[in-house]
Short mmCIF file of C-alpha atoms in Angstrom, two decimals:
data_model
loop_
_atom_site.label_atom_id
_atom_site.label_comp_id
_atom_site.label_asym_id
_atom_site.label_seq_id
_atom_site.Cartn_x
_atom_site.Cartn_y
_atom_site.Cartn_z
CA MET N 1 26.12 -81.29 -23.16
CA SER N 2 29.00 -79.77 -21.19
CA LYS N 3 27.89 -77.62 -18.27
CA ASP N 4 30.83 -75.32 -19.06
CA LYS N 5 29.54 -74.34 -22.49
CA PRO N 6 26.25 -72.55 -23.19
CA GLY N 7 23.60 -75.14 -23.95
CA LEU N 8 20.20 -76.61 -23.21
CA TYR N 9 19.45 -79.72 -21.22
CA GLY N 10 19.01 -82.80 -23.42
CA VAL N 11 19.50 -81.03 -26.77
CA ASN N 12 22.92 -82.55 -27.37
CA ASN N 13 22.72 -83.22 -31.11
CA SER N 14 21.10 -80.54 -33.23
CA ASN N 15 21.52 -78.19 -36.18
CA ARG N 16 21.98 -75.27 -33.76
CA ASP N 17 25.26 -74.28 -32.12
CA PHE N 18 24.35 -73.02 -28.66
CA THR N 19 27.78 -71.54 -28.10
CA LYS N 20 26.87 -68.83 -30.64
CA GLU N 21 24.92 -65.78 -29.55
CA ASN N 22 22.65 -65.70 -32.61
CA THR N 23 21.28 -69.13 -31.62
CA TRP N 24 19.74 -67.52 -28.54
CA GLY N 25 17.61 -64.99 -30.45
CA LYS N 26 13.86 -64.95 -29.75
CA ASN N 27 12.79 -66.96 -32.80
CA GLN N 28 15.26 -69.75 -32.13
CA PHE N 29 15.02 -69.83 -28.33
CA ASN N 30 11.22 -70.16 -28.58
CA SER N 31 11.63 -73.61 -30.15
CA SER N 32 14.96 -74.75 -28.64
CA PHE N 33 13.94 -74.14 -25.02
CA PRO N 34 10.66 -76.13 -25.28
CA ALA N 35 12.52 -79.08 -26.85
CA SER N 36 14.83 -79.02 -23.83
CA LEU N 37 11.99 -78.53 -21.34
CA SER N 38 10.22 -81.70 -22.51
CA ALA N 39 13.48 -83.65 -22.16
CA TYR N 40 13.88 -82.22 -18.65
CA LEU N 41 10.30 -83.23 -17.74
CA ASP N 42 11.23 -86.78 -18.72
CA SER N 43 14.34 -86.71 -16.49
CA LYS N 44 12.05 -85.85 -13.56
CA GLY N 45 9.79 -88.82 -14.28
CA PHE N 46 6.99 -86.64 -15.67
CA GLU N 47 5.02 -87.04 -18.90
CA ASN N 48 3.64 -84.25 -21.07
CA ILE N 49 -0.06 -83.37 -20.84
CA TYR N 50 -1.61 -84.76 -24.03
CA LEU N 51 -4.81 -83.23 -25.46
CA THR N 52 -6.52 -85.92 -27.52
CA LEU N 53 -9.89 -86.50 -29.14
CA ASP N 54 -12.44 -89.13 -28.10
CA LYS N 55 -15.09 -90.82 -30.22
CA ASP N 56 -17.62 -88.14 -29.21
CA LEU N 57 -15.34 -85.43 -30.67
CA LYS N 58 -14.51 -84.13 -27.20
CA VAL N 59 -11.00 -83.08 -26.23
CA VAL N 60 -9.76 -85.19 -23.31
CA HIS N 61 -6.50 -85.20 -21.37
CA LYS N 62 -4.05 -88.07 -21.39
CA LYS N 63 -0.28 -88.19 -20.87
CA ILE N 64 2.41 -88.76 -23.47
CA SER N 65 6.01 -89.56 -22.64
CA THR N 66 8.74 -87.48 -24.23
CA THR N 67 10.04 -90.74 -25.72
CA ASN N 68 6.75 -91.23 -27.61
CA LEU N 69 6.67 -87.55 -28.54
CA TYR N 70 10.19 -87.56 -30.02
CA GLY N 71 10.25 -91.14 -31.32
CA LEU N 72 13.39 -91.96 -29.31
CA LYS N 73 14.38 -91.64 -25.66
CA PRO N 74 15.33 -88.02 -25.04
CA ASP N 75 18.73 -89.11 -23.68
CA SER N 76 19.46 -91.36 -26.69
CA LYS N 77 22.75 -90.60 -28.45
CA GLU N 78 20.96 -91.29 -31.75
CA LEU N 79 18.36 -88.53 -31.23
CA PHE N 80 18.96 -85.47 -33.43
CA PHE N 81 16.98 -82.24 -33.18
CA SER N 82 16.57 -80.65 -36.60
CA PHE N 83 15.00 -77.24 -36.07
CA GLU N 84 13.08 -75.41 -38.82
CA SER N 85 13.29 -78.37 -41.15
CA LEU N 86 11.18 -80.35 -43.60
CA TYR N 87 9.48 -83.54 -42.52
CA THR N 88 10.51 -85.58 -45.55
CA PRO N 89 7.79 -88.29 -45.39
CA TYR N 90 5.25 -85.57 -46.28
CA GLU N 91 7.10 -84.26 -49.35
CA GLN N 92 5.34 -86.63 -51.74
CA LEU N 93 1.94 -85.43 -50.53
CA VAL N 94 2.32 -81.87 -51.80
CA VAL N 95 2.70 -79.93 -55.03
CA GLY N 96 5.75 -77.66 -54.89
CA HIS N 97 7.71 -77.20 -51.70
CA LEU N 98 6.69 -78.51 -48.30
CA PRO N 99 7.02 -75.73 -45.70
CA ARG N 100 9.34 -76.12 -42.75
CA VAL N 101 8.12 -77.13 -39.31
CA ASP N 102 9.64 -75.91 -36.01
CA LEU N 103 11.20 -79.25 -35.09
CA VAL N 104 11.81 -82.56 -36.81
CA THR N 105 13.23 -85.23 -34.53
CA GLN N 106 15.53 -87.63 -36.33
CA ASN N 107 17.28 -90.93 -35.73
CA LYS N 108 20.97 -90.54 -36.64
CA LYS N 109 21.48 -94.26 -37.35
CA PRO N 110 19.80 -95.05 -39.61
CA SER N 111 19.23 -91.52 -40.84
CA GLN N 112 15.48 -91.25 -40.50
CA ALA N 113 12.90 -88.51 -39.82
CA LEU N 114 10.85 -89.43 -36.76
CA LYS N 115 8.33 -86.72 -35.80
CA PRO N 116 7.28 -83.26 -37.04
CA ILE N 117 6.41 -80.89 -34.18
CA GLU N 118 5.15 -77.32 -34.35
CA ILE N 119 6.06 -75.39 -31.19
CA LYS N 120 4.22 -72.53 -29.47
CA LEU N 121 5.84 -71.19 -26.28
CA THR N 122 2.96 -69.35 -24.59
CA ALA N 123 2.56 -67.00 -21.65
CA LEU N 124 0.12 -67.82 -18.86
CA PRO N 125 -2.05 -65.80 -18.27
CA ASP N 126 -2.77 -63.79 -21.42
CA ASN N 127 -4.38 -60.34 -21.37
CA THR N 128 -7.94 -61.77 -21.49
CA THR N 129 -7.49 -63.87 -18.34
CA CYS N 130 -4.86 -62.02 -16.26
CA ASP N 131 -7.51 -60.43 -14.02
CA LEU N 132 -9.17 -63.77 -13.24
CA ILE N 133 -8.24 -66.20 -10.47
CA ASP N 134 -5.32 -68.58 -11.01
CA SER N 135 -7.49 -71.55 -11.91
CA GLU N 136 -9.09 -69.60 -14.78
CA TYR N 137 -5.86 -68.41 -16.43
CA GLY N 138 -5.48 -69.22 -20.11
CA THR N 139 -2.95 -68.76 -22.90
CA GLU N 140 -3.31 -67.23 -26.34
CA ILE N 141 -2.27 -69.36 -29.34
CA VAL N 142 -1.39 -67.84 -32.72
CA ILE N 143 -1.26 -70.39 -35.55
CA ARG N 144 0.68 -70.09 -38.82
CA PRO N 145 -0.75 -71.22 -42.16
CA ASP N 146 2.15 -73.71 -42.42
CA THR N 147 0.76 -75.51 -39.37
CA ILE N 148 -2.49 -76.14 -41.27
CA VAL N 149 -0.47 -77.60 -44.15
CA TYR N 150 1.15 -80.06 -41.72
CA LEU N 151 -2.24 -80.80 -40.19
CA ALA N 152 -3.67 -81.64 -43.61
CA CYS N 153 -0.63 -83.80 -44.41
CA SER N 154 -0.90 -85.66 -41.08
CA ILE N 155 -4.44 -86.66 -42.06
CA ALA N 156 -3.83 -87.27 -45.78
CA TYR N 157 -0.79 -89.45 -45.03
CA ASN N 158 -3.13 -92.13 -43.64
CA PHE N 159 -4.92 -92.35 -47.01
CA ARG N 160 -1.88 -92.22 -49.31
CA ASN N 161 -2.35 -95.89 -50.29
CA ASP N 162 -6.14 -95.87 -50.13
CA ILE N 163 -7.50 -92.72 -51.76
CA LYS N 164 -10.91 -94.36 -52.24
CA SER N 165 -11.46 -94.48 -48.48
CA LEU N 166 -10.91 -90.73 -48.33
CA SER N 167 -13.01 -89.97 -51.41
CA LYS N 168 -16.11 -91.63 -49.98
CA HIS N 169 -16.37 -88.88 -47.33
CA PHE N 170 -17.05 -86.22 -49.99
CA SER N 171 -20.50 -85.96 -51.56
CA LYS N 172 -21.00 -84.76 -55.14
CA ASP N 173 -22.55 -81.58 -53.76
CA PHE N 174 -19.11 -79.98 -53.48
CA THR N 175 -18.67 -80.12 -57.27
CA LYS N 176 -21.30 -77.36 -57.44
CA ILE N 177 -18.79 -74.88 -56.03
CA LYS N 178 -17.38 -73.26 -59.16
CA ASP N 179 -15.36 -70.46 -57.56
CA TRP N 180 -13.79 -71.40 -54.23
CA SER N 181 -12.33 -67.92 -53.83
CA GLU N 182 -15.80 -66.38 -53.62
CA GLY N 183 -16.96 -66.45 -50.01
CA THR N 184 -20.66 -66.22 -50.80
CA GLU N 185 -20.41 -69.32 -52.97
CA VAL N 186 -18.68 -71.37 -50.28
CA TRP N 187 -20.62 -70.14 -47.24
CA ASP N 188 -23.65 -72.45 -47.44
CA TYR N 189 -21.39 -75.49 -47.57
CA LEU N 190 -19.62 -74.77 -44.28
CA PRO N 191 -21.80 -77.01 -42.05
CA SER N 192 -21.25 -79.86 -44.53
CA MET N 193 -17.51 -79.23 -44.56
CA ILE N 194 -17.35 -79.46 -40.78
CA LYS N 195 -19.28 -82.75 -40.86
CA VAL N 196 -16.91 -84.16 -43.49
CA ILE N 197 -13.80 -83.21 -41.51
CA ASP N 198 -15.29 -84.81 -38.40
CA SER N 199 -16.19 -87.99 -40.27
CA ILE N 200 -12.68 -88.29 -41.77
CA ILE N 201 -11.10 -87.87 -38.33
CA LEU N 202 -13.41 -90.41 -36.70
CA SER N 203 -12.57 -92.92 -39.42
CA ILE N 204 -8.87 -92.81 -38.47
CA LEU N 205 -9.18 -91.95 -34.77
CA ASP N 206 -6.67 -94.68 -33.87
CA LYS N 207 -4.05 -92.90 -36.04
CA GLU N 208 -4.08 -89.78 -33.86
CA GLU N 209 -0.61 -88.27 -33.32
CA PRO N 210 1.05 -85.23 -31.72
CA ILE N 211 1.32 -82.13 -33.88
CA LEU N 212 1.69 -79.11 -31.60
CA MET N 213 3.87 -78.66 -28.52
CA GLN N 214 2.62 -75.86 -26.30
CA PRO N 215 4.80 -75.19 -23.27
CA VAL N 216 3.45 -72.60 -20.85
CA TRP N 217 5.41 -70.17 -18.70
CA LYS N 218 3.41 -68.71 -15.85
CA THR N 219 3.80 -65.23 -14.39
CA LEU N 220 2.26 -63.49 -11.40
CA GLY N 221 -0.73 -61.95 -13.14
CA LYS N 222 0.26 -59.20 -15.58
CA SER N 223 3.77 -58.82 -14.19
CA PRO N 224 6.83 -60.32 -15.91
CA LYS N 225 7.76 -61.98 -12.61
CA LEU N 226 7.68 -65.76 -12.85
CA ALA N 227 5.40 -67.75 -10.56
CA ASP N 228 7.22 -70.22 -8.31
CA ASN N 229 5.70 -73.09 -10.30
CA CYS N 230 6.06 -71.71 -13.79
CA LEU N 231 6.77 -74.27 -16.52
CA ASP N 232 4.93 -77.21 -18.05
CA VAL N 233 4.33 -78.80 -21.45
CA PHE N 234 1.02 -79.41 -23.23
CA ILE N 235 0.84 -81.42 -26.45
CA TRP N 236 -2.08 -81.13 -28.87
CA SER N 237 -2.83 -84.12 -31.08
CA ASN N 238 -3.65 -83.35 -34.70
CA PHE N 239 -7.31 -84.24 -34.12
CA ALA N 240 -7.75 -82.32 -30.85
CA PHE N 241 -6.12 -79.30 -32.48
CA THR N 242 -8.61 -79.51 -35.37
CA GLN N 243 -11.50 -79.31 -32.91
CA LEU N 244 -10.06 -76.11 -31.45
CA PHE N 245 -10.90 -74.10 -34.57
CA LEU N 246 -13.89 -76.23 -35.61
CA ASP N 247 -15.55 -75.54 -32.26
CA VAL N 248 -14.93 -71.79 -32.52
CA ALA N 249 -16.42 -71.77 -36.01
CA ARG N 250 -19.40 -73.86 -34.91
CA GLY N 251 -20.10 -71.25 -32.24
CA GLU N 252 -19.84 -68.43 -34.77
CA LEU N 253 -22.24 -70.15 -37.16
CA LYS N 254 -24.74 -70.79 -34.34
CA GLU N 255 -24.69 -67.12 -33.47
CA GLY N 256 -25.67 -66.26 -37.03
CA ALA N 257 -22.28 -65.06 -38.28
CA ASN N 258 -22.19 -64.07 -41.93
CA LYS N 259 -18.50 -63.34 -42.35
CA ILE N 260 -15.59 -65.64 -43.11
CA THR N 261 -13.43 -65.22 -40.02
CA ARG N 262 -9.93 -66.65 -39.76
CA GLN N 263 -11.25 -69.75 -37.98
CA VAL N 264 -13.86 -70.32 -40.67
CA ARG N 265 -11.24 -69.77 -43.37
CA THR N 266 -8.99 -72.35 -41.69
CA ILE N 267 -11.81 -74.89 -41.99
CA ILE N 268 -12.11 -74.10 -45.70
CA TRP N 269 -8.33 -74.45 -46.15
CA LEU N 270 -8.20 -77.82 -44.39
CA PHE N 271 -11.28 -79.10 -46.19
CA LYS N 272 -10.02 -77.99 -49.62
CA MET N 273 -6.59 -79.56 -49.07
CA LEU N 274 -8.16 -82.90 -48.14
CA TYR N 275 -10.74 -82.63 -50.95
CA ASP N 276 -7.97 -81.98 -53.48
CA PHE N 277 -5.96 -84.88 -52.11
CA SER N 278 -8.96 -87.18 -52.55
CA LYS N 279 -9.03 -86.25 -56.24
CA ASN N 280 -5.37 -85.69 -57.16
CA SER N 281 -3.39 -87.57 -54.47
CA GLN N 282 -1.56 -84.30 -53.81
CA ILE N 283 -2.15 -81.02 -51.98
CA ASP N 284 -1.40 -77.71 -53.70
CA HIS N 285 -1.19 -75.86 -50.39
CA GLU N 286 0.29 -72.65 -51.79
CA LYS N 287 -2.58 -72.28 -54.23
CA VAL N 288 -5.20 -72.99 -51.56
CA ILE N 289 -3.79 -70.45 -49.10
CA ASP N 290 -3.06 -67.76 -51.71
CA GLU N 291 -6.37 -67.98 -53.55
CA LEU N 292 -8.72 -68.60 -50.63
CA SER N 293 -7.85 -65.51 -48.59
CA TYR N 294 -11.36 -63.97 -48.41
CA ASN N 295 -9.98 -60.44 -48.00
CA THR N 296 -8.02 -61.36 -44.86
CA LYS N 297 -4.23 -61.36 -44.62
CA ASN N 298 -2.48 -64.73 -44.74
CA ASP N 299 0.18 -63.85 -42.15
CA LYS N 300 -1.54 -66.17 -39.69
CA ALA N 301 -4.18 -68.87 -39.93
CA PHE N 302 -5.98 -67.89 -36.74
CA ALA N 303 -5.50 -66.85 -33.14
CA VAL N 304 -7.52 -67.75 -30.06
CA SER N 305 -7.40 -66.12 -26.65
CA GLY N 306 -6.84 -67.66 -23.24
CA LYS N 307 -10.59 -67.59 -22.60
CA VAL N 308 -11.01 -69.90 -25.60
CA THR N 309 -8.11 -72.27 -24.84
CA HIS N 310 -8.76 -72.54 -21.09
CA PRO N 311 -11.67 -75.04 -21.24
CA TYR N 312 -9.52 -77.39 -23.35
CA MET N 313 -6.35 -77.04 -21.26
CA LYS N 314 -7.87 -76.75 -17.78
CA CYS N 315 -6.13 -79.09 -15.30
CA ASN N 316 -4.01 -79.05 -12.16
CA GLU N 317 -0.85 -78.64 -14.24
CA LEU N 318 -2.20 -75.48 -15.86
CA THR N 319 -3.00 -73.96 -12.47
CA LYS N 320 0.23 -75.18 -10.88
CA PRO N 321 2.87 -76.09 -13.50
CA ARG N 322 5.20 -78.85 -12.36
CA ILE N 323 8.59 -77.23 -13.04
CA THR N 324 9.67 -74.44 -10.69
CA LYS N 325 11.59 -71.29 -11.51
CA ASP N 326 14.51 -72.59 -9.42
CA GLU N 327 14.91 -75.43 -11.93
CA ILE N 328 15.48 -73.17 -14.96
CA LYS N 329 19.21 -73.27 -14.16
CA ASN N 330 19.04 -77.04 -14.78
CA ILE N 331 17.61 -76.46 -18.27
CA ILE N 332 19.62 -73.45 -19.49
CA LEU N 333 23.23 -74.50 -18.99
CA GLY N 334 26.71 -73.00 -19.15
CA GLY N 335 25.66 -69.39 -18.84
CA GLY N 336 23.39 -69.56 -21.88
CA GLN N 337 21.07 -67.00 -20.26
CA SER N 338 23.71 -64.30 -20.81
CA LEU N 339 23.43 -64.83 -24.58
CA LEU N 340 19.68 -64.13 -24.63
CA SER N 341 18.57 -60.93 -26.35
CA PRO N 342 15.00 -60.35 -25.17
CA GLU N 343 12.65 -57.80 -26.67
CA ARG N 344 12.76 -54.62 -24.67
CA ARG N 345 9.11 -53.74 -24.19
CA PHE N 346 8.59 -50.12 -23.14
CA ASP N 347 5.17 -50.84 -21.65
CA ALA N 348 6.61 -53.71 -19.58
CA ILE N 349 9.39 -51.49 -18.27
CA ILE N 350 6.93 -48.76 -17.25
CA TYR N 351 4.55 -51.26 -15.65
CA ASN N 352 7.37 -52.70 -13.57
CA SER N 353 8.87 -49.35 -12.58
CA PRO N 354 6.28 -47.93 -10.14
CA GLU N 355 9.01 -45.74 -8.62
CA LEU N 356 8.87 -43.56 -11.76
CA PHE N 357 5.49 -42.28 -10.66
CA LYS N 358 6.29 -41.39 -7.06
CA ARG N 359 6.10 -37.63 -6.59
#
């Protein structure tokens, strides 16, 4: 990448032209910049923080190199970043069209899809933790339904040649559910569904893989001013990510909830996709998501606040991210920052203009 042209560190071959202004819009920058940040971490000799699952279904921290995350060394001339693309190995697992994922890394020679990665660039702290001390800051995560499709595929893919091994996890009890779209009919089976998902995951624990890249950018409390140490990258494995919403739902059920929340619905979606795959060797994800809405919009699968994510992500790197604000100029190159078109938030402008209120 020429330092004279707008660009991002390490993202030298991609389906985005960083010399064009429209490539720096919010929706594209939010996936391009993280891809570059992870490559930059690697250049500094750092690895990404990797949230994985242990045999006791607890989320534990490891490290994963950017090479293992992308499937090739981040400085390899054969590495291609295909943003908002299909991960072709999963196409045979679904009925209809496979949704796009934020990033598919590819090997140019031979032409080969390497890894599908969903990306969530998140602010630290969020509004539920901004009044706490630094070490208790957390980030909100908002998850799309398409991410749950990729999660289901990442699990089902391990059983594509051995459907019987998947089928044995499902008891005949689930055949008693005649109308999956009726919440009251599904409700009593939720504890069993959670147990089945856990048992499937434990049976293939050695096949765990990254699914979600979550870079954090840290500010000074509520202000939009960056902390000196402001950037780092967290990676959720597919199994650790599953526990994020399973644990929330477990808590809701313990407290005597009687409503299908988004987290509970996500469990039903994942369970039904895997259940269908065990019977039909394919996942009709559009039908599952459309028909099992339970009177809640399908614009997102679920969202969790910083207070929820903090216990999973808590570590030195969350309190003090490893990349400093002075290094951003090494990541955004060639004047790319001048092509950004940020959202102009009126509340942010007022909050950061105390002089307006001086009488």
